[in-house]
Tab-separated table of C-alpha atoms in Angstrom:
chain	number	residue	atom	x	y	z
A	1098	ILE	CA	-29.687	-5.100	64.286
A	1099	ASN	CA	-27.524	-2.549	65.994
A	1100	PRO	CA	-29.529	0.672	65.476
A	1101	PHE	CA	-26.324	2.686	64.976
A	1102	CYS	CA	-24.514	0.348	62.581
A	1103	ARG	CA	-24.753	1.452	58.957
A	1104	ASP	CA	-23.209	-1.819	57.739
A	1105	ALA	CA	-25.888	-3.940	59.401
A	1106	TYR	CA	-28.664	-2.028	57.648
A	1107	TYR	CA	-26.757	-1.995	54.371
A	1108	ASN	CA	-26.205	-5.754	54.473
A	1109	MET	CA	-29.865	-6.419	55.270
A	1110	ALA	CA	-30.854	-4.156	52.393
A	1111	VAL	CA	-28.597	-6.030	49.974
A	1112	ILE	CA	-30.111	-9.351	51.038
A	1113	CYS	CA	-33.620	-7.987	50.462
A	1114	TYR	CA	-32.543	-6.490	47.135
A	1115	LYS	CA	-31.159	-9.821	45.920
A	1116	GLN	CA	-34.431	-11.474	46.923
A	1117	LYS	CA	-36.327	-8.776	44.985
A	1118	ARG	CA	-38.023	-7.646	48.185
A	1119	TYR	CA	-37.622	-4.039	47.106
A	1120	ASP	CA	-39.869	-2.401	49.714
A	1121	SER	CA	-37.877	-4.018	52.522
A	1122	ALA	CA	-34.610	-3.113	50.800
A	1123	ILE	CA	-35.718	0.515	50.589
A	1124	LYS	CA	-36.514	0.542	54.300
A	1125	TYR	CA	-33.035	-0.742	55.220
A	1126	PHE	CA	-31.207	1.430	52.676
A	1127	LYS	CA	-33.041	4.503	53.976
A	1128	ARG	CA	-31.947	3.708	57.540
A	1129	ALA	CA	-28.355	3.239	56.355
A	1130	HIS	CA	-28.697	6.576	54.537
A	1131	GLN	CA	-29.839	8.265	57.752
A	1132	LEU	CA	-26.701	6.987	59.484
A	1133	GLU	CA	-24.331	8.013	56.665
A	1134	GLN	CA	-25.939	10.624	54.452
A	1135	ASN	CA	-23.058	10.877	51.964
A	1136	ASP	CA	-22.704	7.143	51.350
A	1137	ILE	CA	-22.655	6.895	47.561
A	1138	SER	CA	-23.397	3.173	47.432
A	1139	VAL	CA	-26.557	3.573	49.524
A	1140	ILE	CA	-27.814	6.522	47.482
A	1141	TYR	CA	-27.111	4.706	44.213
A	1142	ARG	CA	-29.004	1.615	45.368
A	1143	LEU	CA	-32.001	3.699	46.427
A	1144	ALA	CA	-32.103	5.377	43.016
A	1145	GLU	CA	-31.725	2.014	41.310
A	1146	ILE	CA	-34.528	0.353	43.280
A	1147	TYR	CA	-36.941	3.222	42.711
A	1148	ALA	CA	-36.161	3.040	38.982
A	1149	LEU	CA	-36.758	-0.729	39.006
A	1150	LYS	CA	-40.075	-0.161	40.761
A	1151	GLY	CA	-41.119	2.287	38.046
A	1152	ASN	CA	-40.863	5.389	40.213
A	1153	PRO	CA	-38.662	7.793	38.211
A	1154	LYS	CA	-39.486	10.771	40.440
A	1155	GLU	CA	-38.016	9.131	43.555
A	1156	ALA	CA	-35.150	7.636	41.547
A	1157	GLY	CA	-34.330	11.079	40.203
A	1158	LYS	CA	-34.355	12.548	43.705
A	1159	TYR	CA	-31.622	10.153	44.821
A	1160	LEU	CA	-29.728	10.541	41.554
A	1161	LYS	CA	-29.573	14.310	42.165
A	1162	LYS	CA	-28.231	13.682	45.680
A	1163	LEU	CA	-25.627	11.371	44.220
A	1164	GLN	CA	-24.530	13.920	41.652
A	1165	LYS	CA	-24.253	16.651	44.315
A	1166	ILE	CA	-21.941	14.480	46.392
A	1167	ASP	CA	-19.841	13.237	43.473
A	1168	PRO	CA	-20.434	14.896	40.102
A	1169	GLU	CA	-17.992	12.438	38.485
A	1170	TYR	CA	-19.875	9.328	39.631
A	1171	PRO	CA	-20.836	7.234	36.575
A	1172	THR	CA	-24.602	7.595	36.412
A	1173	VAL	CA	-25.223	7.072	32.703
A	1174	CYS	CA	-26.693	3.579	33.146
A	1175	LEU	CA	-28.925	4.732	35.974
A	1176	GLN	CA	-30.167	7.709	33.965
A	1177	LYS	CA	-31.100	5.337	31.139
A	1178	MET	CA	-32.922	3.094	33.621
A	1179	ILE	CA	-34.901	6.048	35.016
A	1180	SER	CA	-35.761	7.207	31.534
A	1181	ALA	CA	-36.968	3.732	30.571
A	1182	SER	CA	-39.067	3.385	33.729
A	1183	SER	CA	-40.756	6.743	33.143
A	1184	LYS	CA	-41.678	5.704	29.589
A	1185	MET	CA	-43.309	2.517	30.910
A	1186	GLN	CA	-45.830	4.528	32.957
């Protein structure tokens, strides 16, 4: 992977996500996030994966970043997912 190519890391992360290899997906999404810190799709996916893994604290952290960048971004479904994952713990 080109260490400076956000798309390469993003694509690898999506592959891992689809295979439910969430820890690997997080690793690649985080690298993509380092390369483009205001990339809404990367931040959303990180929040989503942490919610799926039952980690509402980390999911909330990325959701707050997302809302700072774009307050109009539709986050209702993600907020429900975070709420549900926190109730499962």
